[in-house]
Short mmCIF file of C-alpha atoms in Angstrom, two decimals:
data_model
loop_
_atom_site.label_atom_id
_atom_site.label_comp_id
_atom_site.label_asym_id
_atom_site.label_seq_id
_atom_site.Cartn_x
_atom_site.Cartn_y
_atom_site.Cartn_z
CA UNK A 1 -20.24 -14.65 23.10
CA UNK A 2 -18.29 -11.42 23.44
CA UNK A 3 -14.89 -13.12 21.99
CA UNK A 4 -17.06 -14.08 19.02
CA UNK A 5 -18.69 -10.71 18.74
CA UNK A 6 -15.04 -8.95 18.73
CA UNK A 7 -13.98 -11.57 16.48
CA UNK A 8 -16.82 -10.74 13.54
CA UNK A 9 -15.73 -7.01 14.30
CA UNK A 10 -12.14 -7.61 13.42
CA UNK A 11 -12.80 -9.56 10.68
CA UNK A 12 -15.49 -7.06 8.76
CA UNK A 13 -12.84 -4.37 9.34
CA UNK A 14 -9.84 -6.10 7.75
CA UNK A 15 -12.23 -7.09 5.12
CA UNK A 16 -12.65 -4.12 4.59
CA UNK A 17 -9.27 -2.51 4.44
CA UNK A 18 -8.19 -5.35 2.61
CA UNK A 19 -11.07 -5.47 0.01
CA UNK A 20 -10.07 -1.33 -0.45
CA UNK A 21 -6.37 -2.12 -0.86
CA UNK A 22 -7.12 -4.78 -3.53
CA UNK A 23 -9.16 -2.49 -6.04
CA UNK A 24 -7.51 -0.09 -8.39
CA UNK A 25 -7.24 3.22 -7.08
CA UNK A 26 -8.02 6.40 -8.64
CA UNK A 27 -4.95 8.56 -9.77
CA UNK A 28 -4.95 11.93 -9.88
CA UNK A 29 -4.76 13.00 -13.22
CA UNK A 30 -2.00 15.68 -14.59
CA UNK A 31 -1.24 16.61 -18.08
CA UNK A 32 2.80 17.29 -17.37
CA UNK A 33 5.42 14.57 -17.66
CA UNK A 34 7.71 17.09 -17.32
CA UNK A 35 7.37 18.22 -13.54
CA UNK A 36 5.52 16.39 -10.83
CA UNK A 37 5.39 14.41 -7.80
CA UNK A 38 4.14 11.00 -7.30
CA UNK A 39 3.21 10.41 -3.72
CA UNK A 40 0.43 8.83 -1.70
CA UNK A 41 -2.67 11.18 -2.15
CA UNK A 42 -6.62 10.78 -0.81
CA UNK A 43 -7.06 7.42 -1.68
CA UNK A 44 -4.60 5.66 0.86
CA UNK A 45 -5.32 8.56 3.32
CA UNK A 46 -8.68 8.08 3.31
CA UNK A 47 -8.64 4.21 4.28
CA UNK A 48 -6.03 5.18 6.59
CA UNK A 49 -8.30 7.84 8.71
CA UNK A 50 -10.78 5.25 8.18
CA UNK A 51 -9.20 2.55 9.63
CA UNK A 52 -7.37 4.53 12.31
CA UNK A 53 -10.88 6.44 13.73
CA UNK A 54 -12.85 2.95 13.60
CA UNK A 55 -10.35 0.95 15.62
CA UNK A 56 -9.66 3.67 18.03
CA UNK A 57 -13.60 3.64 19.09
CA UNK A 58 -13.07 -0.09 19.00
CA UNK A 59 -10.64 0.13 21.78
CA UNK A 60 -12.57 2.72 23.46
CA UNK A 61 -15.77 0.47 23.19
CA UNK A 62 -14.00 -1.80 24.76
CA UNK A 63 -12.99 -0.21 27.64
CA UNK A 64 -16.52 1.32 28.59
CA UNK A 65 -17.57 -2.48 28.39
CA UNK A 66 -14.84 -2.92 30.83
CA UNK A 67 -13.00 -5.25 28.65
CA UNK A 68 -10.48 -6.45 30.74
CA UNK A 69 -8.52 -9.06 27.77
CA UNK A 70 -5.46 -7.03 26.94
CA UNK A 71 -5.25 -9.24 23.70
CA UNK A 72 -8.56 -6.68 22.71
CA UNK A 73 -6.49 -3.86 22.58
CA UNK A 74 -3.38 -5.01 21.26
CA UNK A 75 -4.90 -6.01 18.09
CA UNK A 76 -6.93 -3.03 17.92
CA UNK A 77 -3.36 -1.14 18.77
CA UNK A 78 -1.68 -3.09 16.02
CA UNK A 79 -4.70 -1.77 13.19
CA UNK A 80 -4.75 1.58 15.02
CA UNK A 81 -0.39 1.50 13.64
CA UNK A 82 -1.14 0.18 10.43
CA UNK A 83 -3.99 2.41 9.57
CA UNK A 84 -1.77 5.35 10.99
CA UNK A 85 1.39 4.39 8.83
CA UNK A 86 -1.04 4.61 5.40
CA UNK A 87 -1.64 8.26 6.62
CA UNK A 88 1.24 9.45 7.30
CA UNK A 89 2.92 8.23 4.42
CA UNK A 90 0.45 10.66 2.20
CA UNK A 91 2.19 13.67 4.49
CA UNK A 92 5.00 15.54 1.97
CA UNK A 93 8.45 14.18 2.23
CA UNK A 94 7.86 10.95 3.98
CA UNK A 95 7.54 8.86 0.88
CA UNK A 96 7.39 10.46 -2.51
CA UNK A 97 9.39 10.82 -5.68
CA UNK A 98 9.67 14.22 -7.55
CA UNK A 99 10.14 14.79 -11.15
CA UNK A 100 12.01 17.65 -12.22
CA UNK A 101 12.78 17.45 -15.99
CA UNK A 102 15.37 14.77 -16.45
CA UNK A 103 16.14 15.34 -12.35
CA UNK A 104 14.57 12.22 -10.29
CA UNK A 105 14.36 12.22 -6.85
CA UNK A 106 13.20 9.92 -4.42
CA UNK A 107 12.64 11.27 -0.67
CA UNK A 108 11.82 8.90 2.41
CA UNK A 109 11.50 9.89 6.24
CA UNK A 110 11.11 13.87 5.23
CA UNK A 111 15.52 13.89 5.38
CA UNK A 112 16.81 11.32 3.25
CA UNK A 113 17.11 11.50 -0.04
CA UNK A 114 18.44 9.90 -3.50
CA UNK A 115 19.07 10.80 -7.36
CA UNK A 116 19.02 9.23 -10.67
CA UNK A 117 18.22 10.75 -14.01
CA UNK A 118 15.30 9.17 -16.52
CA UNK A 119 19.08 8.53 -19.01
CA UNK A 120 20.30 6.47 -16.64
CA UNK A 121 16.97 3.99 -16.68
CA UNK A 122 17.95 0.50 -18.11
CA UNK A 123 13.96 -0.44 -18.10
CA UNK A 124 10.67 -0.86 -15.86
CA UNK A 125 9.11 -3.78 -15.04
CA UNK A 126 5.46 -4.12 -13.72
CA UNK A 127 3.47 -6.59 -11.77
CA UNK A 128 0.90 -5.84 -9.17
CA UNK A 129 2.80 -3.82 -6.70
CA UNK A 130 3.90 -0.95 -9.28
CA UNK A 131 6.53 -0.21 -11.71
CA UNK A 132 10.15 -1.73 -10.75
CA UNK A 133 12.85 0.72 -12.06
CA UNK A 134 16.09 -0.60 -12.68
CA UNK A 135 19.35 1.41 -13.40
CA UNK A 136 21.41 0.92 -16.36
CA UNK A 137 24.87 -1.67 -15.10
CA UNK A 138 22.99 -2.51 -11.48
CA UNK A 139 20.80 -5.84 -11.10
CA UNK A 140 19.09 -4.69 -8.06
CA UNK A 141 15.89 -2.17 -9.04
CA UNK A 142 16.74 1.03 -7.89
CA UNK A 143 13.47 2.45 -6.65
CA UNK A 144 9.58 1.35 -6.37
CA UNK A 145 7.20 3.66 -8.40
CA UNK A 146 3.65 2.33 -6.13
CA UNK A 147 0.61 1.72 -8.07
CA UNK A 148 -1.32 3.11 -5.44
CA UNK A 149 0.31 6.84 -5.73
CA UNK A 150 -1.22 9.77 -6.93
CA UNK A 151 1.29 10.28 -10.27
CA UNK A 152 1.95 6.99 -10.93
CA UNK A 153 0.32 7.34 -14.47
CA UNK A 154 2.55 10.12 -15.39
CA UNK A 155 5.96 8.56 -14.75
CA UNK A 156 4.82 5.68 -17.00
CA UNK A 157 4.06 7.86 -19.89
CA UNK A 158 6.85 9.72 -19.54
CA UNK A 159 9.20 6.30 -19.74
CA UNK A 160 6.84 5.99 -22.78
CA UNK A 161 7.79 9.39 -23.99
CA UNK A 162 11.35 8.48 -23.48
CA UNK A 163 11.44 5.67 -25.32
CA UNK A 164 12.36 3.50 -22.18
CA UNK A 165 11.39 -0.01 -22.25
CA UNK A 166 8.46 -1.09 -20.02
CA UNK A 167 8.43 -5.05 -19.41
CA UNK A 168 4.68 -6.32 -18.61
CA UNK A 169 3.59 -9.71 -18.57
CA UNK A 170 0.08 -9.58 -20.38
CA UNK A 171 -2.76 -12.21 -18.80
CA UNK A 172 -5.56 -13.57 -20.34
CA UNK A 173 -8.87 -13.37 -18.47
CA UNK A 174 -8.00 -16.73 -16.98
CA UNK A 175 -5.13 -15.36 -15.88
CA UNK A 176 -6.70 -12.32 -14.41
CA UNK A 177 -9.28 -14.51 -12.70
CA UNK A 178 -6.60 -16.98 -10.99
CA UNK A 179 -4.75 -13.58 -9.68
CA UNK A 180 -8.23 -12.29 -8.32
CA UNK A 181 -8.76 -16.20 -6.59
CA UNK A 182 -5.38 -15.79 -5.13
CA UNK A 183 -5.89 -12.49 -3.76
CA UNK A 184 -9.15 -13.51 -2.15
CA UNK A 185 -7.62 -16.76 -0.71
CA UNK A 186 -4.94 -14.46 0.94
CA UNK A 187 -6.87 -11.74 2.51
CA UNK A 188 -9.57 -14.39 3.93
CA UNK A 189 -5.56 -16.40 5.27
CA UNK A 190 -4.80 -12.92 6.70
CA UNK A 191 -8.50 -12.85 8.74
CA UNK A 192 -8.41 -16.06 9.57
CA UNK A 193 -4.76 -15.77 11.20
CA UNK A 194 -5.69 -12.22 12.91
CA UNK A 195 -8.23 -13.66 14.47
CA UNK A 196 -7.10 -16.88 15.72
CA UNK A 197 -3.71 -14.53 17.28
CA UNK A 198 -6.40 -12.68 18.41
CA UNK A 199 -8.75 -16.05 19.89
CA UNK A 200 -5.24 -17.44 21.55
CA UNK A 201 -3.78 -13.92 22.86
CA UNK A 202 -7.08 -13.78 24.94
CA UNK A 203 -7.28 -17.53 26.17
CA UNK A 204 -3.53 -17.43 27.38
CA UNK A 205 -3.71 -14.27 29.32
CA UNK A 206 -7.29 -15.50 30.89
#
């Protein structure tokens, strides 16, 4: 009875993050395509404080129980990282990409650091993830511009404002509702899967 009880915890949290991570998120709006930054901002910390407060008193739930199945608090460790890593990425410098006029620069890890220029942009391409930019004479994309960061709608309209093609695939409602089906059939896969790690984790170290 207690596995199942931990098991309908774990899954109503991922639900949860999951269900968060698969609506639109609110951008923070700015008039200036000129100079900005676009960088994770209050949505993604939120879930991640969220996330990373809920499974800690998991874990220490767990132990005042006297849980003694390590496989408890590894998967409550693993959410505790994940949830953790969604915060820290809103921190300035670990992941964000400034706009300085025609200057772009894209800064990971606080230290390291690249440069292109909106000139040398061959064109964009979206899909669900964000706004693929690829340089002018490379087939690789040279950077990700996240759909989930604060600024996101700015660099668009200023590839607008530069005349720089955006490629979109448009979907018809039927499309639309065959992406939302697949998105629900994945998040319940990723429950199901964290769970039954979770189920055999347990019955192999009892």
């Amino acid at each position: 009875m207690q596995t199942f009880v931990e098991s309908m915890i774990t899954i109503t949290a991922v639900s949860i993050l999951l269900r968060l991570l698969s609506k639109e998120k609110l951008d923070k709006k700015s008039s200036s395509i000129d100079k900005f930054s676009v960088r994770g901002g209050s949505f993604l910390a939120g879930i991640g404080i969220f996330g990373a407060v809920f499974f800690l008193a998991m874990m220490v739930l767990a132990y005042f129980v006297k849980e003694t199945s390590i496989a408890v608090y590894i998967i409550f460790g693993i959410f505790v990282g994940i949830s953790l890593f969604l915060l820290i990425v809103t921190f300035p410098g670990a992941d964000e990409i400034h706009v300085d006029h025609d200057d772009i620069t894209r800064q990971r890890a606080w230290i390291f650091k690249k440069h292109w220029t909106f000139a040398q942009i061959d064109y964009a391409k979206i899909d669900h993830n964000g706004m693929h930019i690829y340089i002018k004479g490379k087939k690789r994309q040279a950077f990700l511009v996240d759909n989930y960061y604060n600024g996101y709608s700015n660099f668009k309209k200023r590839l607008i404002h530069d005349h720089i093609e955006i490629r979109q695939k448009i979907m018809s409602p039927k499309d639309l509702e065959q992406e939302k089906k697949k998105w629900d059939k994945i998040t319940w896969i990723i429950v199901i899967v964290g769970v039954a790690v979770c189920a055999l984790v347990y019955f192999l170290s009892n």
